[in-house]
Amino acid sequence: GSLVIGSKLDFDIHSPNCRMAFFGRILSSMDPKDLKQLRLVKMKQKVGVMDRVDKQEPSLIICKDMFKADSDIQSFIGLKILHESSGAEGV
């Protein structure tokens, strides 16, 4: 299939609107009015700073600046984490 490149980068970086870019190969044609068969995925990320390793549980790392004080973190428990500089992954 043909290569498609798309972007919407003209928003201000501090705008609440979405800035995105994508590319890929066309696998099949579809009617733009009927997007029910199209699966949309919203990638999200949270960035924090590793503060310290827990003294009693060395596999537990305490992070800071990742959530606001009033955030409900229940939906983030058990998700994969990535240490960018080393590439190490964890849960």
Short mmCIF file of N, CA and C in Angstrom, two decimals:
data_model
loop_
_atom_site.label_atom_id
_atom_site.label_comp_id
_atom_site.label_asym_id
_atom_site.label_seq_id
_atom_site.Cartn_x
_atom_site.Cartn_y
_atom_site.Cartn_z
N GLY A 1 0.81 -1.20 0.00
CA GLY A 1 0.00 0.00 0.00
C GLY A 1 0.85 1.26 0.00
N SER A 2 0.20 2.32 -0.31
CA SER A 2 0.85 3.64 -0.35
C SER A 2 1.22 4.12 1.04
N LEU A 3 2.25 4.94 1.11
CA LEU A 3 2.69 5.54 2.37
C LEU A 3 1.87 6.79 2.64
N VAL A 4 1.36 6.91 3.87
CA VAL A 4 0.59 8.08 4.29
C VAL A 4 1.32 8.74 5.45
N ILE A 5 1.47 10.06 5.39
CA ILE A 5 2.06 10.83 6.47
C ILE A 5 1.06 11.92 6.84
N GLY A 6 0.75 12.06 8.12
CA GLY A 6 -0.19 13.08 8.55
C GLY A 6 0.31 13.78 9.79
N SER A 7 -0.10 15.03 9.98
CA SER A 7 0.30 15.76 11.18
C SER A 7 -0.69 16.88 11.47
N LYS A 8 -0.72 17.27 12.72
CA LYS A 8 -1.48 18.44 13.17
C LYS A 8 -0.63 19.06 14.27
N LEU A 9 0.39 19.80 13.87
CA LEU A 9 1.37 20.34 14.80
C LEU A 9 1.27 21.85 14.97
N ASP A 10 0.24 22.47 14.39
CA ASP A 10 0.18 23.92 14.42
C ASP A 10 -0.40 24.51 15.70
N PHE A 11 -0.74 23.66 16.68
CA PHE A 11 -1.19 24.16 17.98
C PHE A 11 0.01 24.61 18.81
N ASP A 12 -0.22 25.55 19.68
CA ASP A 12 0.80 25.97 20.64
C ASP A 12 1.11 24.78 21.54
N ILE A 13 2.36 24.60 21.91
CA ILE A 13 2.76 23.46 22.75
C ILE A 13 2.06 23.48 24.11
N HIS A 14 1.64 24.65 24.59
CA HIS A 14 0.98 24.76 25.89
C HIS A 14 -0.55 24.73 25.75
N SER A 15 -1.04 24.55 24.56
CA SER A 15 -2.47 24.49 24.30
C SER A 15 -3.03 23.17 24.80
N PRO A 16 -4.29 23.14 25.26
CA PRO A 16 -4.89 21.88 25.68
C PRO A 16 -5.27 20.99 24.49
N ASN A 17 -5.13 21.50 23.27
CA ASN A 17 -5.46 20.72 22.08
C ASN A 17 -4.36 19.72 21.77
N CYS A 18 -4.69 18.71 21.01
CA CYS A 18 -3.78 17.61 20.69
C CYS A 18 -2.85 17.97 19.54
N ARG A 19 -1.54 17.76 19.74
CA ARG A 19 -0.56 17.88 18.66
C ARG A 19 -0.17 16.45 18.31
N MET A 20 -0.24 16.09 17.04
CA MET A 20 0.08 14.70 16.70
C MET A 20 0.72 14.60 15.32
N ALA A 21 1.41 13.49 15.13
CA ALA A 21 2.00 13.16 13.83
C ALA A 21 1.97 11.64 13.71
N PHE A 22 1.77 11.16 12.50
CA PHE A 22 1.71 9.73 12.30
C PHE A 22 2.13 9.39 10.87
N PHE A 23 2.45 8.12 10.66
CA PHE A 23 2.74 7.64 9.32
C PHE A 23 2.40 6.15 9.27
N GLY A 24 2.25 5.64 8.09
CA GLY A 24 1.96 4.22 7.93
C GLY A 24 1.61 3.88 6.50
N ARG A 25 1.34 2.63 6.26
CA ARG A 25 0.95 2.14 4.94
C ARG A 25 -0.56 1.92 4.91
N ILE A 26 -1.19 2.24 3.81
CA ILE A 26 -2.62 2.01 3.64
C ILE A 26 -2.84 0.51 3.44
N LEU A 27 -3.64 -0.09 4.32
CA LEU A 27 -3.94 -1.51 4.22
C LEU A 27 -5.26 -1.76 3.50
N SER A 28 -6.22 -0.86 3.70
CA SER A 28 -7.51 -0.99 3.01
C SER A 28 -8.17 0.38 2.96
N SER A 29 -9.03 0.56 1.97
CA SER A 29 -9.74 1.84 1.87
C SER A 29 -11.01 1.77 2.70
N MET A 30 -11.48 2.93 3.14
CA MET A 30 -12.71 2.98 3.93
C MET A 30 -13.41 4.31 3.71
N ASP A 31 -14.69 4.32 3.98
CA ASP A 31 -15.49 5.52 3.85
C ASP A 31 -15.23 6.42 5.06
N PRO A 32 -14.77 7.66 4.88
CA PRO A 32 -14.48 8.53 6.03
C PRO A 32 -15.71 8.85 6.86
N LYS A 33 -16.90 8.62 6.33
CA LYS A 33 -18.13 8.86 7.09
C LYS A 33 -18.47 7.70 8.01
N ASP A 34 -17.87 6.52 7.79
CA ASP A 34 -18.14 5.34 8.59
C ASP A 34 -16.85 4.88 9.26
N LEU A 35 -16.54 5.46 10.40
CA LEU A 35 -15.28 5.16 11.10
C LEU A 35 -15.47 4.14 12.22
N LYS A 36 -16.61 3.45 12.26
CA LYS A 36 -16.87 2.48 13.32
C LYS A 36 -15.86 1.34 13.33
N GLN A 37 -15.38 0.95 12.16
CA GLN A 37 -14.43 -0.16 12.09
C GLN A 37 -13.00 0.27 12.43
N LEU A 38 -12.76 1.57 12.55
CA LEU A 38 -11.44 2.08 12.85
C LEU A 38 -11.22 2.06 14.36
N ARG A 39 -10.15 1.46 14.79
CA ARG A 39 -9.83 1.38 16.21
C ARG A 39 -8.88 2.51 16.57
N LEU A 40 -9.32 3.38 17.46
CA LEU A 40 -8.50 4.51 17.88
C LEU A 40 -7.83 4.19 19.21
N VAL A 41 -6.57 4.54 19.32
CA VAL A 41 -5.80 4.32 20.54
C VAL A 41 -5.25 5.66 20.99
N LYS A 42 -5.41 5.97 22.26
CA LYS A 42 -4.88 7.22 22.79
C LYS A 42 -3.70 6.89 23.70
N MET A 43 -2.52 7.23 23.23
CA MET A 43 -1.32 7.02 24.03
C MET A 43 -1.19 8.17 25.01
N LYS A 44 -0.90 7.85 26.25
CA LYS A 44 -0.72 8.87 27.27
C LYS A 44 0.54 8.54 28.05
N GLN A 45 1.11 9.55 28.65
CA GLN A 45 2.28 9.30 29.48
C GLN A 45 2.28 10.26 30.66
N LYS A 46 2.88 9.81 31.74
CA LYS A 46 3.12 10.62 32.92
C LYS A 46 4.61 10.60 33.15
N VAL A 47 5.17 11.73 33.50
CA VAL A 47 6.61 11.83 33.73
C VAL A 47 6.84 12.27 35.16
N GLY A 48 7.73 11.57 35.84
CA GLY A 48 8.06 11.91 37.22
C GLY A 48 9.55 11.75 37.45
N VAL A 49 9.98 12.06 38.64
CA VAL A 49 11.39 11.97 39.00
C VAL A 49 11.54 10.90 40.08
N MET A 50 12.50 9.97 39.87
CA MET A 50 12.76 8.97 40.90
C MET A 50 13.37 9.68 42.09
N ASP A 51 12.71 9.54 43.25
CA ASP A 51 13.15 10.23 44.46
C ASP A 51 14.05 9.34 45.31
N ARG A 52 13.59 8.11 45.57
CA ARG A 52 14.38 7.22 46.42
C ARG A 52 13.86 5.78 46.32
N VAL A 53 14.66 4.85 46.78
CA VAL A 53 14.25 3.44 46.89
C VAL A 53 13.77 3.22 48.31
N ASP A 54 12.65 2.54 48.46
CA ASP A 54 12.08 2.26 49.78
C ASP A 54 13.04 1.39 50.58
N LYS A 55 13.29 1.75 51.85
CA LYS A 55 14.26 1.03 52.68
C LYS A 55 13.80 -0.38 53.03
N GLN A 56 12.49 -0.55 53.24
CA GLN A 56 11.99 -1.88 53.62
C GLN A 56 11.66 -2.75 52.43
N GLU A 57 11.36 -2.15 51.29
CA GLU A 57 11.01 -2.92 50.08
C GLU A 57 11.86 -2.39 48.92
N PRO A 58 13.06 -2.96 48.69
CA PRO A 58 13.98 -2.44 47.68
C PRO A 58 13.44 -2.46 46.24
N SER A 59 12.37 -3.23 45.99
CA SER A 59 11.81 -3.24 44.63
C SER A 59 10.79 -2.11 44.44
N LEU A 60 10.56 -1.30 45.49
CA LEU A 60 9.62 -0.19 45.45
C LEU A 60 10.40 1.12 45.32
N ILE A 61 10.11 1.87 44.27
CA ILE A 61 10.78 3.14 44.03
C ILE A 61 9.77 4.27 44.21
N ILE A 62 10.14 5.27 44.98
CA ILE A 62 9.27 6.42 45.24
C ILE A 62 9.57 7.50 44.20
N CYS A 63 8.53 7.94 43.49
CA CYS A 63 8.67 9.00 42.49
C CYS A 63 7.99 10.26 42.97
N LYS A 64 8.41 11.40 42.44
CA LYS A 64 7.75 12.65 42.78
C LYS A 64 7.47 13.43 41.50
N ASP A 65 6.59 14.41 41.62
CA ASP A 65 6.21 15.30 40.51
C ASP A 65 5.50 14.57 39.37
N MET A 66 4.85 13.43 39.66
CA MET A 66 4.14 12.69 38.63
C MET A 66 2.64 12.97 38.68
N PHE A 67 2.11 13.18 39.87
CA PHE A 67 0.67 13.42 40.05
C PHE A 67 0.45 14.64 40.92
N LYS A 68 -0.70 15.25 40.74
CA LYS A 68 -1.12 16.32 41.64
C LYS A 68 -1.63 15.68 42.92
N ALA A 69 -1.70 16.45 43.99
CA ALA A 69 -2.10 15.92 45.29
C ALA A 69 -3.51 15.34 45.26
N ASP A 70 -4.40 15.88 44.46
CA ASP A 70 -5.79 15.41 44.43
C ASP A 70 -6.06 14.37 43.35
N SER A 71 -5.01 13.85 42.70
CA SER A 71 -5.18 12.87 41.63
C SER A 71 -5.58 11.50 42.18
N ASP A 72 -6.44 10.80 41.45
CA ASP A 72 -6.80 9.42 41.78
C ASP A 72 -5.85 8.50 41.01
N ILE A 73 -4.91 7.89 41.71
CA ILE A 73 -3.88 7.08 41.04
C ILE A 73 -4.30 5.62 40.85
N GLN A 74 -5.50 5.25 41.25
CA GLN A 74 -5.94 3.86 41.14
C GLN A 74 -5.86 3.34 39.70
N SER A 75 -6.17 4.16 38.71
CA SER A 75 -6.15 3.71 37.32
C SER A 75 -4.72 3.52 36.79
N PHE A 76 -3.72 3.96 37.53
CA PHE A 76 -2.33 3.82 37.10
C PHE A 76 -1.63 2.64 37.77
N ILE A 77 -2.25 2.07 38.79
CA ILE A 77 -1.62 0.96 39.50
C ILE A 77 -1.54 -0.26 38.59
N GLY A 78 -0.36 -0.86 38.50
CA GLY A 78 -0.14 -2.05 37.68
C GLY A 78 0.25 -1.77 36.24
N LEU A 79 0.32 -0.51 35.83
CA LEU A 79 0.72 -0.19 34.46
C LEU A 79 2.23 -0.29 34.30
N LYS A 80 2.67 -0.50 33.07
CA LYS A 80 4.10 -0.61 32.76
C LYS A 80 4.76 0.75 32.92
N ILE A 81 5.97 0.75 33.46
CA ILE A 81 6.77 1.97 33.53
C ILE A 81 8.06 1.75 32.75
N LEU A 82 8.65 2.85 32.31
CA LEU A 82 9.88 2.79 31.53
C LEU A 82 10.86 3.81 32.04
N HIS A 83 12.06 3.38 32.37
CA HIS A 83 13.14 4.28 32.74
C HIS A 83 13.84 4.64 31.44
N GLU A 84 13.66 5.90 30.99
CA GLU A 84 14.09 6.28 29.65
C GLU A 84 15.59 6.13 29.42
N SER A 85 16.41 6.55 30.36
CA SER A 85 17.85 6.53 30.08
C SER A 85 18.43 5.11 30.03
N SER A 86 17.87 4.17 30.80
CA SER A 86 18.41 2.81 30.79
C SER A 86 17.59 1.86 29.91
N GLY A 87 16.32 2.22 29.65
CA GLY A 87 15.43 1.34 28.89
C GLY A 87 14.80 0.26 29.74
N ALA A 88 15.07 0.27 31.06
CA ALA A 88 14.51 -0.76 31.96
C ALA A 88 13.00 -0.56 32.10
N GLU A 89 12.27 -1.67 32.09
CA GLU A 89 10.82 -1.64 32.24
C GLU A 89 10.43 -2.31 33.54
N GLY A 90 9.30 -1.90 34.07
CA GLY A 90 8.78 -2.50 35.29
C GLY A 90 7.28 -2.29 35.37
N VAL A 91 6.67 -2.80 36.46
CA VAL A 91 5.23 -2.65 36.68
C VAL A 91 5.04 -2.02 38.03
#
